[in-house]
Amino acid sequence: MTYLLAVNLDIKYEEDKSSSERFLSAVRAVASLANGKNKVVIVSHRGRPQAREENLSLREFSPLFERKLKKKILFLDNAALKKAKEKITEAQSGSIFLLENTRFLKGETENSLMLAKELASLGDAFVNDDFPTAHRRDASNVGITKYLPSKMGPNFKKEVYLLSRAIDKPMKPFILIIGGAKMADKLGVIKNLLPKTDRILLGGGAANTFLKARGIDIGGSLYEEDMLAKAKILAKNPKMVLPIDYRKDGNKILDIGPKTVRLYRRMIGEAKTIIWGGPMGYYEDKRFANGSREIAKAIASSKAYSIVGGGDTDAVVRELKIGNKIDLVSTGGGAMLDFLAGKKMPALDALWRKS
Ligand code: ADP
Ligand code: MG
C-alpha cells in the first residue's frame, strides 16, 4: 500500500523549520502511516512560485524528517512524474519519500484534473493532513480526491473537530478577541460569529478603525479608511467592546492600556469559550507587547475552551511557552479564518464528499 500524504511545509523563512508546529505536525502524520510495510509519499508545497525556484525547493526537509523519524527519506524530483512513479514502485516496502514542491507543477493551483490524475497515479490512497491549505482548490488537495480513496489525516481532523466544537454549540459566555493589523482579514469572522458570541473584544489596528468610526481622535494610528463605513455599522452593536485606554508613541496608538487589560482580563475570566486572533498591539517592539502578553496569559489561565490562531498571535503564545494551556493553537492561518467565517472550504468539502 502506498499512501500519498499531504502535509503543510509552508513555513516562514525566518522560522526555525525543525521546531515549527507545522513541521512537527507533519512528522506526527508521517509516523502515523509509516508502519514499516506501507510506503508513504509526503506531498507538500511552499510559497507561490511561478515556475521552479531553487529557494522554494522542499529538499532541505529531507534531512529534517530523517532526524526526527530516524528513517531514510528518498527525495523525489517531480519534473517527470513517470520517473518518480518508477522509483516508488521499485523501492522496498516501508520506504518514505518526499516529493518536490507541488506548486512547481503546471496546473497545481488551477486544480488541473490532468495533473491530479498524474499525482494520484503515485499511490493507492490519499490522506490529507494539510488543514492550512483547506481553503484552496488545488490539484493536490481537491482534484486528486477524484482518483483515489481519500480521507483526513490526524491534524486536519483535529483542527476541524476543535474549531467546530467552538462555534457549533459554544459554551457561554463565548467571547471573540480580534486584533492584528487589518480588520479586513477578520471581518468575515466577526460577521459570522456575531450572532453566537456574547462579546467581541477589539485591539490592535482593528480596534483603531472602530475607535475612529465612533468619532474618537486616533491621531496617526494604523487604521483602514475603506473599512470605516462597515465599522460604523458594527460599532453600534453593544457586543462590540473597544479599548478604553492606550499605550502611545507620539500620536500613534500602539497597544491597549492597563485599564483595558484589566477589563479584558475580567471578561476572559468569565468566559467559557474564547477564540483569539490578532495581537493587541505592535508587539514586535517590547514596549508595546504588554497587551498581547496579558491577553495570552489570561486565556492560558482561564478554564474556558480556548482557540488561538494566526501567525503573529501564535508567536506571542510561543514566546510565553503557554501553548499547552490552550485547547487549540491553530496552524491554519487563512484556512482557520475562512472556516470561522463560514466560507467554503474546497479541500474539506472534497474529503466530506468522499466519506
Ligand atoms: P495574525 O498573524 O496573528 O493573524 P495579523 O497579521 O493580523 O495577526 O497582525 C499582526 C500585526 O499587527 C503585527 O505585525 C502587529 O505589529 C500589528 N499591529 C497590531 N496592533 C497594531 C497597532 N496598534 N499599530 C501598528 N501595528 C499593529
Ligand atoms: Mg500575521
Tab-separated table of C-alpha atoms and ligand atoms in Angstrom:
chain	number	residue	atom	x	y	z
A	1	MET	CA	0.000	0.000	0.000
A	2	THR	CA	1.347	3.425	-0.940
A	3	TYR	CA	-0.122	6.459	0.801
A	4	LEU	CA	0.106	9.946	-0.634
A	5	LEU	CA	0.174	12.157	2.428
A	6	ALA	CA	-0.396	15.908	2.081
A	7	VAL	CA	1.215	17.991	4.837
A	8	ASN	CA	1.981	21.691	5.220
A	9	LEU	CA	5.623	22.708	4.976
A	10	ASP	CA	4.898	26.307	4.020
A	11	ILE	CA	6.865	27.659	6.950
A	12	LYS	CA	8.026	31.256	7.240
A	13	TYR	CA	11.575	31.828	6.090
A	14	GLU	CA	12.747	33.251	9.433
A	15	GLU	CA	11.232	30.452	11.464
A	16	ASP	CA	13.298	27.507	12.667
A	17	LYS	CA	11.907	24.712	10.488
A	18	SER	CA	12.696	21.747	12.701
A	19	SER	CA	10.855	23.198	15.711
A	20	SER	CA	7.933	24.768	13.836
A	21	GLU	CA	4.470	23.459	14.662
A	22	ARG	CA	3.704	22.764	11.006
A	23	PHE	CA	6.796	20.581	10.585
A	24	LEU	CA	6.223	18.739	13.862
A	25	SER	CA	2.598	18.064	12.835
A	26	ALA	CA	3.898	16.679	9.543
A	27	VAL	CA	6.304	14.368	11.375
A	28	ARG	CA	3.442	13.039	13.513
A	29	ALA	CA	1.310	12.434	10.433
A	30	VAL	CA	4.089	10.509	8.655
A	31	ALA	CA	4.732	8.454	11.769
A	32	SER	CA	1.032	7.554	11.956
A	33	LEU	CA	1.162	5.940	8.495
A	34	ALA	CA	4.691	4.538	8.367
A	35	ASN	CA	4.476	1.045	9.841
A	36	GLY	CA	7.456	-0.488	8.073
A	37	LYS	CA	5.240	-2.041	5.391
A	38	ASN	CA	3.380	0.885	3.797
A	39	LYS	CA	5.167	3.249	1.506
A	40	VAL	CA	4.493	6.902	2.276
A	41	VAL	CA	4.934	9.744	-0.197
A	42	ILE	CA	4.960	13.123	1.533
A	43	VAL	CA	3.310	15.721	-0.701
A	44	SER	CA	3.610	19.413	0.092
A	45	HIS	CA	4.176	22.906	-1.231
A	46	ARG	CA	5.881	26.132	-0.330
A	47	GLY	CA	5.488	29.773	-1.356
A	48	ARG	CA	3.855	30.906	-4.556
A	49	PRO	CA	6.411	30.097	-7.244
A	50	GLN	CA	5.634	30.959	-10.869
A	51	ALA	CA	7.979	28.188	-12.005
A	52	ARG	CA	10.786	26.152	-10.465
A	53	GLU	CA	12.570	28.282	-7.860
A	54	GLU	CA	15.506	26.651	-6.124
A	55	ASN	CA	14.944	28.540	-2.856
A	56	LEU	CA	11.422	27.121	-2.645
A	57	SER	CA	12.543	23.522	-3.053
A	58	LEU	CA	11.431	21.114	-0.308
A	59	ARG	CA	14.738	19.213	-0.495
A	60	GLU	CA	16.050	20.720	2.753
A	61	PHE	CA	13.228	18.988	4.641
A	62	SER	CA	14.589	15.501	3.826
A	63	PRO	CA	17.352	15.556	6.464
A	64	LEU	CA	14.973	17.183	8.958
A	65	PHE	CA	12.449	14.356	8.551
A	66	GLU	CA	15.280	11.803	8.708
A	67	ARG	CA	16.477	13.167	12.014
A	68	LYS	CA	13.016	13.144	13.607
A	69	LEU	CA	11.789	9.842	12.174
A	70	LYS	CA	15.156	8.075	12.306
A	71	LYS	CA	14.439	6.691	8.849
A	72	LYS	CA	15.845	7.286	5.409
A	73	ILE	CA	13.844	9.727	3.268
A	74	LEU	CA	14.063	9.428	-0.506
A	75	PHE	CA	13.670	12.804	-2.185
A	76	LEU	CA	11.686	12.728	-5.417
A	77	ASP	CA	12.050	15.360	-8.069
A	78	ASN	CA	8.691	15.989	-9.719
A	79	ALA	CA	9.816	17.353	-13.092
A	80	ALA	CA	8.934	13.925	-14.549
A	81	LEU	CA	6.206	12.238	-12.514
A	82	LYS	CA	6.527	8.992	-14.525
A	83	LYS	CA	10.079	8.628	-13.292
A	84	ALA	CA	9.011	9.371	-9.733
A	85	LYS	CA	6.401	6.642	-10.023
A	86	GLU	CA	9.038	4.129	-11.185
A	87	LYS	CA	11.221	4.969	-8.202
A	88	ILE	CA	8.323	4.490	-5.801
A	89	THR	CA	7.376	1.154	-7.355
A	90	GLU	CA	10.938	-0.152	-7.305
A	91	ALA	CA	11.665	0.861	-3.701
A	92	GLN	CA	11.333	-1.700	-0.951
A	93	SER	CA	8.227	-1.726	1.215
A	94	GLY	CA	8.291	0.707	4.128
A	95	SER	CA	10.137	3.364	2.095
A	96	ILE	CA	9.332	7.011	2.779
A	97	PHE	CA	9.548	9.639	0.043
A	98	LEU	CA	9.359	13.396	-0.053
A	99	LEU	CA	8.012	14.806	-3.296
A	100	GLU	CA	9.299	18.168	-4.551
A	101	ASN	CA	7.086	21.304	-4.162
A	102	THR	CA	3.791	20.641	-5.989
A	103	ARG	CA	3.497	24.339	-6.795
A	104	PHE	CA	6.348	23.859	-9.273
A	105	LEU	CA	3.847	21.864	-11.342
A	106	LYS	CA	1.751	23.463	-14.057
A	107	GLY	CA	-1.924	23.183	-13.213
A	108	GLU	CA	-1.498	22.710	-9.445
A	109	THR	CA	-3.191	25.946	-8.364
A	110	GLU	CA	-5.752	25.678	-11.206
A	111	ASN	CA	-6.843	22.252	-9.947
A	112	SER	CA	-5.954	20.681	-13.313
A	113	LEU	CA	-7.539	17.251	-13.427
A	114	MET	CA	-4.795	16.021	-15.715
A	115	LEU	CA	-2.210	16.842	-13.085
A	116	ALA	CA	-4.425	15.490	-10.309
A	117	LYS	CA	-4.631	12.160	-12.139
A	118	GLU	CA	-0.858	12.033	-12.616
A	119	LEU	CA	-0.278	12.762	-8.929
A	120	ALA	CA	-2.872	10.161	-7.976
A	121	SER	CA	-1.005	7.550	-10.016
A	122	LEU	CA	1.857	7.756	-7.496
A	123	GLY	CA	-0.138	5.955	-4.791
A	124	ASP	CA	-3.129	3.853	-3.778
A	125	ALA	CA	-4.771	6.161	-1.250
A	126	PHE	CA	-4.726	9.848	-0.345
A	127	VAL	CA	-4.532	11.218	3.192
A	128	ASN	CA	-4.900	14.979	3.523
A	129	ASP	CA	-3.288	16.343	6.663
A	130	ASP	CA	-2.792	19.863	5.325
A	131	PHE	CA	-5.521	21.903	7.032
A	132	PRO	CA	-3.806	25.274	6.363
A	133	THR	CA	-4.438	24.772	2.616
A	134	ALA	CA	-8.034	23.537	3.000
A	135	HIS	CA	-9.454	26.862	1.770
A	136	ARG	CA	-7.720	26.418	-1.613
A	137	ARG	CA	-8.762	24.404	-4.624
A	138	ASP	CA	-5.569	22.753	-5.885
A	139	ALA	CA	-4.882	19.621	-7.922
A	140	SER	CA	-3.055	18.087	-4.950
A	141	ASN	CA	-5.886	18.624	-2.454
A	142	VAL	CA	-9.146	18.703	-4.450
A	143	GLY	CA	-8.686	17.111	-7.892
A	144	ILE	CA	-6.686	14.195	-6.518
A	145	THR	CA	-9.678	13.027	-4.427
A	146	LYS	CA	-11.492	12.142	-7.680
A	147	TYR	CA	-8.946	9.424	-8.394
A	148	LEU	CA	-8.084	7.906	-5.021
A	149	PRO	CA	-9.815	6.772	-1.849
A	150	SER	CA	-9.285	9.837	0.345
A	151	LYS	CA	-9.510	10.766	3.989
A	152	MET	CA	-8.425	13.348	6.550
A	153	GLY	CA	-5.154	12.975	8.410
A	154	PRO	CA	-4.906	13.322	12.211
A	155	ASN	CA	-4.017	17.013	12.392
A	156	PHE	CA	-6.584	18.040	9.780
A	157	LYS	CA	-9.256	16.117	11.665
A	158	LYS	CA	-8.204	17.651	14.961
A	159	GLU	CA	-8.350	21.215	13.631
A	160	VAL	CA	-11.768	20.727	12.050
A	161	TYR	CA	-13.122	18.999	15.129
A	162	LEU	CA	-11.790	21.513	17.649
A	163	LEU	CA	-12.804	24.552	15.580
A	164	SER	CA	-16.297	23.121	15.037
A	165	ARG	CA	-16.618	22.411	18.716
A	166	ALA	CA	-16.053	26.100	19.471
A	167	ILE	CA	-18.544	27.514	17.001
A	168	ASP	CA	-21.285	24.913	16.558
A	169	LYS	CA	-22.638	24.968	20.091
A	170	PRO	CA	-20.352	27.269	22.053
A	171	MET	CA	-20.497	27.158	25.820
A	172	LYS	CA	-21.492	30.633	27.005
A	173	PRO	CA	-20.287	33.228	27.593
A	174	PHE	CA	-18.487	32.978	24.262
A	175	ILE	CA	-16.053	35.770	23.516
A	176	LEU	CA	-14.135	36.538	20.390
A	177	ILE	CA	-10.971	38.619	20.640
A	178	ILE	CA	-9.864	40.319	17.453
A	179	GLY	CA	-6.706	42.324	16.932
A	180	GLY	CA	-3.910	42.461	14.399
A	181	ALA	CA	-3.065	44.759	11.573
A	182	LYS	CA	-6.147	44.513	9.442
A	183	MET	CA	-9.787	44.296	10.290
A	184	ALA	CA	-10.500	43.397	6.649
A	185	ASP	CA	-8.934	39.934	7.169
A	186	LYS	CA	-11.172	39.214	10.113
A	187	LEU	CA	-14.387	40.973	9.135
A	188	GLY	CA	-15.889	37.699	7.847
A	189	VAL	CA	-15.209	36.054	11.207
A	190	ILE	CA	-16.767	38.969	13.129
A	191	LYS	CA	-19.876	38.923	10.941
A	192	ASN	CA	-20.338	35.163	11.038
A	193	LEU	CA	-19.808	34.794	14.778
A	194	LEU	CA	-21.525	37.997	15.967
A	195	PRO	CA	-24.912	36.283	16.452
A	196	LYS	CA	-23.298	33.484	18.513
A	197	THR	CA	-20.865	35.474	20.640
A	198	ASP	CA	-21.630	37.417	23.761
A	199	ARG	CA	-18.813	39.898	23.242
A	200	ILE	CA	-16.186	40.809	20.709
A	201	LEU	CA	-13.136	42.430	22.318
A	202	LEU	CA	-11.068	44.527	19.952
A	203	GLY	CA	-7.431	45.528	19.949
A	204	GLY	CA	-4.656	46.396	17.510
A	205	GLY	CA	-5.258	48.103	14.192
A	206	ALA	CA	-8.755	46.561	14.038
A	207	ALA	CA	-9.736	48.484	17.193
A	208	ASN	CA	-8.354	51.738	15.785
A	209	THR	CA	-10.735	51.607	12.831
A	210	PHE	CA	-13.661	51.136	15.241
A	211	LEU	CA	-12.455	53.939	17.515
A	212	LYS	CA	-12.281	56.282	14.553
A	213	ALA	CA	-15.719	55.127	13.415
A	214	ARG	CA	-17.026	56.166	16.844
A	215	GLY	CA	-15.538	59.635	16.319
A	216	ILE	CA	-12.537	59.222	18.638
A	217	ASP	CA	-9.317	61.006	17.618
A	218	ILE	CA	-6.725	58.306	16.869
A	219	GLY	CA	-4.037	60.679	15.548
A	220	GLY	CA	-1.610	58.918	13.229
A	221	SER	CA	-2.546	55.391	14.321
A	222	LEU	CA	-2.842	52.471	11.922
A	223	TYR	CA	-6.427	52.065	10.663
A	224	GLU	CA	-8.314	51.183	7.488
A	225	GLU	CA	-10.092	54.015	5.703
A	226	ASP	CA	-12.088	51.666	3.455
A	227	MET	CA	-13.440	49.759	6.475
A	228	LEU	CA	-14.820	52.851	8.257
A	229	ALA	CA	-18.361	52.583	6.891
A	230	LYS	CA	-18.656	48.921	7.909
A	231	ALA	CA	-17.073	49.636	11.289
A	232	LYS	CA	-19.617	52.427	11.890
A	233	ILE	CA	-22.500	49.997	11.483
A	234	LEU	CA	-20.899	47.249	13.577
A	235	ALA	CA	-19.765	49.680	16.301
A	236	LYS	CA	-23.434	50.325	17.156
A	237	ASN	CA	-23.752	46.721	18.299
A	238	PRO	CA	-23.421	46.587	22.113
A	239	LYS	CA	-21.475	43.308	21.847
A	240	MET	CA	-18.512	45.167	20.384
A	241	VAL	CA	-16.056	46.128	23.146
A	242	LEU	CA	-13.423	48.778	22.395
A	243	PRO	CA	-10.257	49.697	24.300
A	244	ILE	CA	-10.749	52.396	26.949
A	245	ASP	CA	-7.090	53.447	27.215
A	246	TYR	CA	-3.926	53.029	25.174
A	247	ARG	CA	-0.181	52.997	25.079
A	248	LYS	CA	1.042	55.514	22.564
A	249	ASP	CA	4.183	56.644	20.863
A	250	GLY	CA	3.671	60.270	19.855
A	251	ASN	CA	0.201	60.402	18.316
A	252	LYS	CA	0.102	56.702	17.451
A	253	ILE	CA	-1.851	54.100	19.419
A	254	LEU	CA	0.437	51.055	19.584
A	255	ASP	CA	-1.049	48.926	22.357
A	256	ILE	CA	-4.052	48.652	24.643
A	257	GLY	CA	-3.595	50.350	28.032
A	258	PRO	CA	-3.688	48.938	31.590
A	259	LYS	CA	-7.388	49.685	32.196
A	260	THR	CA	-8.303	47.874	29.004
A	261	VAL	CA	-6.115	44.934	30.001
A	262	ARG	CA	-7.983	44.756	33.324
A	263	LEU	CA	-11.372	44.988	31.612
A	264	TYR	CA	-10.496	42.316	29.025
A	265	ARG	CA	-8.950	40.064	31.666
A	266	ARG	CA	-12.173	40.193	33.661
A	267	MET	CA	-14.250	39.287	30.600
A	268	ILE	CA	-11.858	36.461	29.706
A	269	GLY	CA	-12.155	35.185	33.270
A	270	GLU	CA	-15.957	34.936	32.932
A	271	ALA	CA	-15.926	33.259	29.513
A	272	LYS	CA	-16.494	29.569	28.796
A	273	THR	CA	-15.418	29.716	25.140
A	274	ILE	CA	-12.702	32.005	23.767
A	275	ILE	CA	-11.350	32.483	20.262
A	276	TRP	CA	-8.448	34.889	19.781
A	277	GLY	CA	-6.857	36.065	16.532
A	278	GLY	CA	-4.539	39.072	16.093
A	279	PRO	CA	-2.173	40.785	18.581
A	280	MET	CA	-3.450	43.692	20.710
A	281	GLY	CA	-0.630	45.979	19.581
A	282	TYR	CA	2.685	46.445	17.847
A	283	TYR	CA	4.076	43.508	19.840
A	284	GLU	CA	7.332	43.194	17.881
A	285	ASP	CA	8.508	46.200	19.918
A	286	LYS	CA	8.728	45.034	23.558
A	287	ARG	CA	7.364	48.376	24.772
A	288	PHE	CA	4.060	47.535	23.080
A	289	ALA	CA	3.879	43.777	23.719
A	290	ASN	CA	2.259	44.019	27.155
A	291	GLY	CA	-1.373	43.988	25.974
A	292	SER	CA	-0.925	40.887	23.809
A	293	ARG	CA	1.058	39.061	26.503
A	294	GLU	CA	-1.502	39.804	29.198
A	295	ILE	CA	-4.346	38.588	26.968
A	296	ALA	CA	-2.394	35.417	26.143
A	297	LYS	CA	-1.701	34.734	29.823
A	298	ALA	CA	-5.314	35.414	30.800
A	299	ILE	CA	-6.547	32.921	28.191
A	300	ALA	CA	-3.997	30.327	29.277
A	301	SER	CA	-5.064	30.582	32.914
A	302	SER	CA	-8.808	30.643	32.231
A	303	LYS	CA	-10.849	27.438	32.358
A	304	ALA	CA	-12.605	28.300	29.114
A	305	TYR	CA	-12.382	26.210	25.971
A	306	SER	CA	-9.832	28.251	24.050
A	307	ILE	CA	-8.602	28.609	20.496
A	308	VAL	CA	-5.812	30.868	19.308
A	309	GLY	CA	-4.759	31.343	15.706
A	310	GLY	CA	-2.769	33.474	13.280
A	311	GLY	CA	0.979	33.586	12.658
A	312	ASP	CA	1.661	36.614	14.832
A	313	THR	CA	-0.760	35.611	17.575
A	314	ASP	CA	0.932	32.189	17.726
A	315	ALA	CA	4.288	33.945	18.031
A	316	VAL	CA	3.101	35.694	21.214
A	317	VAL	CA	1.860	32.394	22.670
A	318	ARG	CA	5.040	30.526	21.697
A	319	GLU	CA	7.280	33.117	23.274
A	320	LEU	CA	5.436	32.735	26.572
A	321	LYS	CA	5.531	28.916	26.246
A	322	ILE	CA	1.868	28.590	27.208
A	323	GLY	CA	0.578	26.787	24.112
A	324	ASN	CA	-0.086	23.652	26.170
A	325	LYS	CA	-2.650	25.564	28.266
A	326	ILE	CA	-4.708	26.442	25.193
A	327	ASP	CA	-7.043	23.859	23.651
A	328	LEU	CA	-6.059	24.588	20.062
A	329	VAL	CA	-3.243	26.717	18.719
A	330	SER	CA	-4.364	26.528	15.114
A	331	THR	CA	-1.769	26.104	12.381
A	332	GLY	CA	-4.486	27.145	9.947
A	333	GLY	CA	-3.902	30.863	9.275
A	334	GLY	CA	-6.134	31.856	6.348
A	335	ALA	CA	-7.882	28.466	6.404
A	336	MET	CA	-8.822	28.951	10.052
A	337	LEU	CA	-10.227	32.430	9.331
A	338	ASP	CA	-12.260	31.115	6.381
A	339	PHE	CA	-13.566	28.237	8.491
A	340	LEU	CA	-14.603	30.599	11.303
A	341	ALA	CA	-16.129	32.956	8.732
A	342	GLY	CA	-18.292	30.083	7.488
A	343	LYS	CA	-16.787	30.212	3.999
A	344	LYS	CA	-16.495	27.332	1.570
A	345	MET	CA	-13.516	25.055	2.151
A	346	PRO	CA	-12.909	23.218	-1.135
A	347	ALA	CA	-10.430	20.637	0.179
A	348	LEU	CA	-12.580	19.862	3.209
A	349	ASP	CA	-15.726	19.558	1.051
A	350	ALA	CA	-13.846	17.222	-1.310
A	351	LEU	CA	-12.986	14.909	1.595
A	352	TRP	CA	-16.511	15.014	3.011
A	353	ARG	CA	-17.960	14.117	-0.374
A	354	LYS	CA	-15.761	11.022	-0.317
A	355	SER	CA	-16.605	9.821	3.172
B	1	ADP	P1	-2.044	37.280	12.876
B	1	ADP	O1	-0.798	36.939	12.073
B	1	ADP	O2	-1.979	36.724	14.255
B	1	ADP	O3	-3.298	36.942	12.147
B	1	ADP	P2	-2.031	39.977	11.909
B	1	ADP	O4	-1.061	39.589	10.850
B	1	ADP	O5	-3.417	40.308	11.503
B	1	ADP	O6	-2.062	38.867	13.056
B	1	ADP	O7	-1.499	41.267	12.682
B	1	ADP	C1	-0.241	41.294	13.286
B	1	ADP	C2	0.417	42.624	13.082
B	1	ADP	O8	-0.395	43.676	13.533
B	1	ADP	C3	1.715	42.714	13.841
B	1	ADP	O9	2.771	42.960	12.936
B	1	ADP	C4	1.489	43.915	14.779
B	1	ADP	O10	2.657	44.702	14.961
B	1	ADP	C5	0.443	44.694	14.051
B	1	ADP	N1	-0.294	45.601	14.936
B	1	ADP	C6	-1.187	45.273	15.886
B	1	ADP	N2	-1.643	46.374	16.509
B	1	ADP	C7	-1.026	47.436	15.952
B	1	ADP	C8	-1.070	48.858	16.182
B	1	ADP	N3	-1.855	49.402	17.103
B	1	ADP	N4	-0.300	49.627	15.402
B	1	ADP	C9	0.515	49.075	14.475
B	1	ADP	N5	0.615	47.752	14.221
B	1	ADP	C10	-0.149	46.944	14.948
B	2	MG	MG	0.292	37.987	10.528
